[in-house]
Amino acid sequence: MSITPSSPLTDFPGIGEARAKKLAKLGLERCSDLLNYYPRDYEDRRHTFSIREAPMGLKVCIPAMVARRPQYTVLRRGLDIVKVAVVDQSDTLQLTFFNQGYVSQTLLPGEEYIFYGVVEEQNGRRCMVNPIFERQDKRTFTGRIMPIYPLTAGISNHILANLVRQALDSTPSIRETLPEHVLQTQQLISAEDAVRNIHFPSDDYALADARYRLAFEELFYLSIGLSFLKSRRSSAGPGLLIAKEPLEEFLALLPFSPTDAQRRVMEECAADMASGTPMNRLVQGDVGSGKTAVAACAAFLAVKSGYQAALMVPTEVLAEQHARSLTELLSPAGVRVALLTGSLKAAQKRAVQKALADGEIDFVVGTHALISKAVTFRSLGLMVADEQHRFGVAQRAALAAKGSVPHVLVMSATPIPRTLALMVYGDLDVSVIDQLPPGRTPIETYVIHEDKRQRMYQFVRKQVDLGRQVYIVCPAVEENPEAALPGQASSPLDLKAVTTYAQRLQREVFPDLTVGLLHGRMKPAEKEAVMSAFAAGNTHILVSTTVIEVGVDVPNAALMIVENADRFGLSQLHQLRGRVGRGKHQSYCILMTSSHQPETMHRLRILSSTTDGFKISEEDLKLRGPGDFFGSRQHGMPQTRVADLAGDMRVLAQAQQAARALLEEDPGLTKPENAPVLHRVRALFAETPDIFN
Ligand code: ADP
Ligand code: MG
């Protein structure tokens, strides 16, 4: 039977229902799916040696002839071996195959094969275990750069490579989707060459060209989709006019003078809101860079122009803290600040909702309770989302929909690598607070094993003796959805364990100190009580889950200890670390781990080597991939496959430029020659259909 691009995989020889099911798990159902199933890596199998000259310990190809009939032996149930000697001009090579009995039938004496594997020496004889082999005259898997595919149980790389090979052979030509002039100006290879070489590259250069072309293509379609998103927003209507003059009045309220970076970003926001077009700005700033002041500034301006402002944060602890500090800051200037969270008593909630509807509250701080249907505003002029990566695009849109066209300010503490920011927030303007308030000393960070636990306790005591306070964070499941964290699912302690931990710490280690406990499932009043006791300095040590990860601000806390630190992502640890070093005291972060694995140690030591959040998140991105960053699905952002988000800045810039040029010439992509582009953009954004409305 001949195979066509639409053939189901069961049409391929050797693929029955069972294997087809496994392949479907990889998203592979038809022949054409295989072409788009790109390798995750490559293995260079081009190096050929004679038996004598082959280097030890490296994978190499050795052409040789089978010298005699293979010996097949069953050692015991479930373990059989095939032994066979092969020869070339230079020497003999002894091959051993475990549990591959069929080899005794396939390897024929007197025939030449290529054997690919690691050469070792035993008793002066050269040997190879479980080599891959194929006939000299039918080479597919040796003598070339071999694709390594993402696999699933029961599907080997060999099977996949074979399928892809057949799919390529039975596909007469691969259709071009990029416009001709883009191919030319960008000097890209054709879709045909790119797809063939991404799977079976003829050499390193062909592979590099293929990757470049496919990455470009992906980013090009992505940029076009994001432009649609952006232009749809800017056609939403005129922006509310907000005067920038009260900025000076706001600055006078601050208990400190703003850093140059804060001041610049405040002015950028003020200019946006006075421009007549709705603001859509992302403010990025490392932990402690002072984003709250920027939010407060924008809110103050909105209120002074007669509008209401809302600040949405991801946890109740944070909402309470912000409500408290913003009241303190802004109420002297007559701004009425209120708190709205899901766990307020029903009557309180109703009162706040009514006051918002009547315009008796100027500035509301809350959790995602703010998006609930029951919440209406008299005149919402500004919506700020803090620590935005916890909110989906949908939630952001839902809150924005509560005003006619409110200004939107998004604040992110996770310093998102620029490439990724462009992907995720491509529809936003970006400001960066690239400066910390003066007088901060860098936090000293140590990675410590269990054997130093007693020393760690001594250090805690020393800090407390100096008058400082200490956080100890344990990785626990938070069933509270407002605090649930993506990176945390794997075998965390339960809340009971955290509670027990705190009790034992109090009883057995620090009976004379005050140990507090905070977790996301405590009642709001309890949380509030625990946090304010800690903020007031009445608690020496606060044992907590990651509810304190974002935003919590107690300047006297100078030591952060993270238990089972290996369970956290680097960016998350950086956020946790950011809870200390917020005052004038030298601060420390101790990462406890019981793992001795080199990768884990390498990962954790990145934190002791730098406090630069951007660097850390880039490392995180390299190590864990973008998916982990946000649970990117919730952002409705398409997944990219070829584009290496951490490294492809150059391609991204080129792709964006080309996308802009194309849209300038054909804004709706309505010209017939651009139909394939539109088709691909739609396919890429299939999960975010509303961008085309
Ligand atoms: P972020 O939200 O960016 O992590 P915060 O807004 O919570 O940071 O600010 C961190 C701490 O620094 C707070 O205690 C805040 O009062 C203080 N702070 C902010 N800006 C300044 C400044 N310009 N000078 C001194 N302290 C500042
Ligand atoms: Mg903050």
XYZ file of C-alpha atoms and ligand atoms in Angstrom, residues 254-260 262-263 266 283-295 318 321-322 325 386-387 411-413 433 435-440 550-555 575 578-579 581-583, ligand 1:
78
model
C 5.999 58.967 49.815
C 8.111 58.379 52.922
C 11.195 58.064 50.684
C 12.358 59.671 47.502
C 11.775 57.442 44.509
C 14.650 55.886 42.620
C 15.292 57.297 39.169
C 10.667 54.360 39.747
C 10.249 57.973 38.798
C 5.700 56.595 37.074
C 5.997 47.048 34.658
C 8.772 44.602 35.317
C 10.941 44.973 38.345
C 12.896 42.575 40.422
C 11.727 41.797 43.943
C 12.147 44.812 46.146
C 12.518 47.278 43.296
C 9.494 49.168 44.596
C 6.648 48.376 42.227
C 3.991 49.095 44.823
C 4.843 52.783 44.765
C 4.324 52.827 40.998
C 0.915 51.190 41.347
C -0.784 40.169 49.952
C -0.783 43.865 53.355
C -1.260 46.164 50.370
C 0.098 50.062 53.513
C 0.223 42.788 40.608
C 2.371 39.688 40.225
C 3.212 44.372 37.365
C 5.498 41.409 37.315
C 8.171 40.545 39.831
C 12.433 49.221 37.032
C 17.311 49.765 39.963
C 16.896 48.878 43.602
C 16.272 51.469 46.319
C 19.562 52.650 47.802
C 21.270 51.098 50.800
C 20.458 47.469 50.132
C 4.884 37.204 46.694
C 5.090 40.702 47.936
C 5.172 40.284 51.710
C 7.269 43.057 53.170
C 8.778 42.977 56.672
C 12.063 44.921 56.633
C 11.015 35.400 44.949
C 13.239 38.561 48.074
C 11.259 38.516 51.332
C 17.040 42.074 52.375
C 14.261 44.650 52.373
C 15.649 46.718 55.212
P 8.280 45.050 44.969
O 6.777 44.994 45.007
O 8.798 45.623 43.702
O 8.920 43.748 45.305
P 7.889 46.875 47.123
O 7.054 47.827 46.387
O 7.195 45.935 48.038
O 8.762 46.038 46.091
O 9.032 47.663 47.864
C 9.990 46.993 48.660
C 10.388 47.816 49.866
O 11.183 48.911 49.464
C 9.217 48.421 50.603
O 9.512 48.363 51.979
C 9.182 49.851 50.117
O 8.611 50.706 51.067
C 10.638 50.137 49.923
N 10.909 51.129 48.890
C 10.344 51.204 47.682
N 10.866 52.211 46.958
C 11.800 52.771 47.745
C 12.706 53.875 47.573
N 12.748 54.588 46.448
N 13.535 54.180 48.594
C 13.520 53.452 49.729
N 12.692 52.430 49.970
C 11.842 52.072 48.976
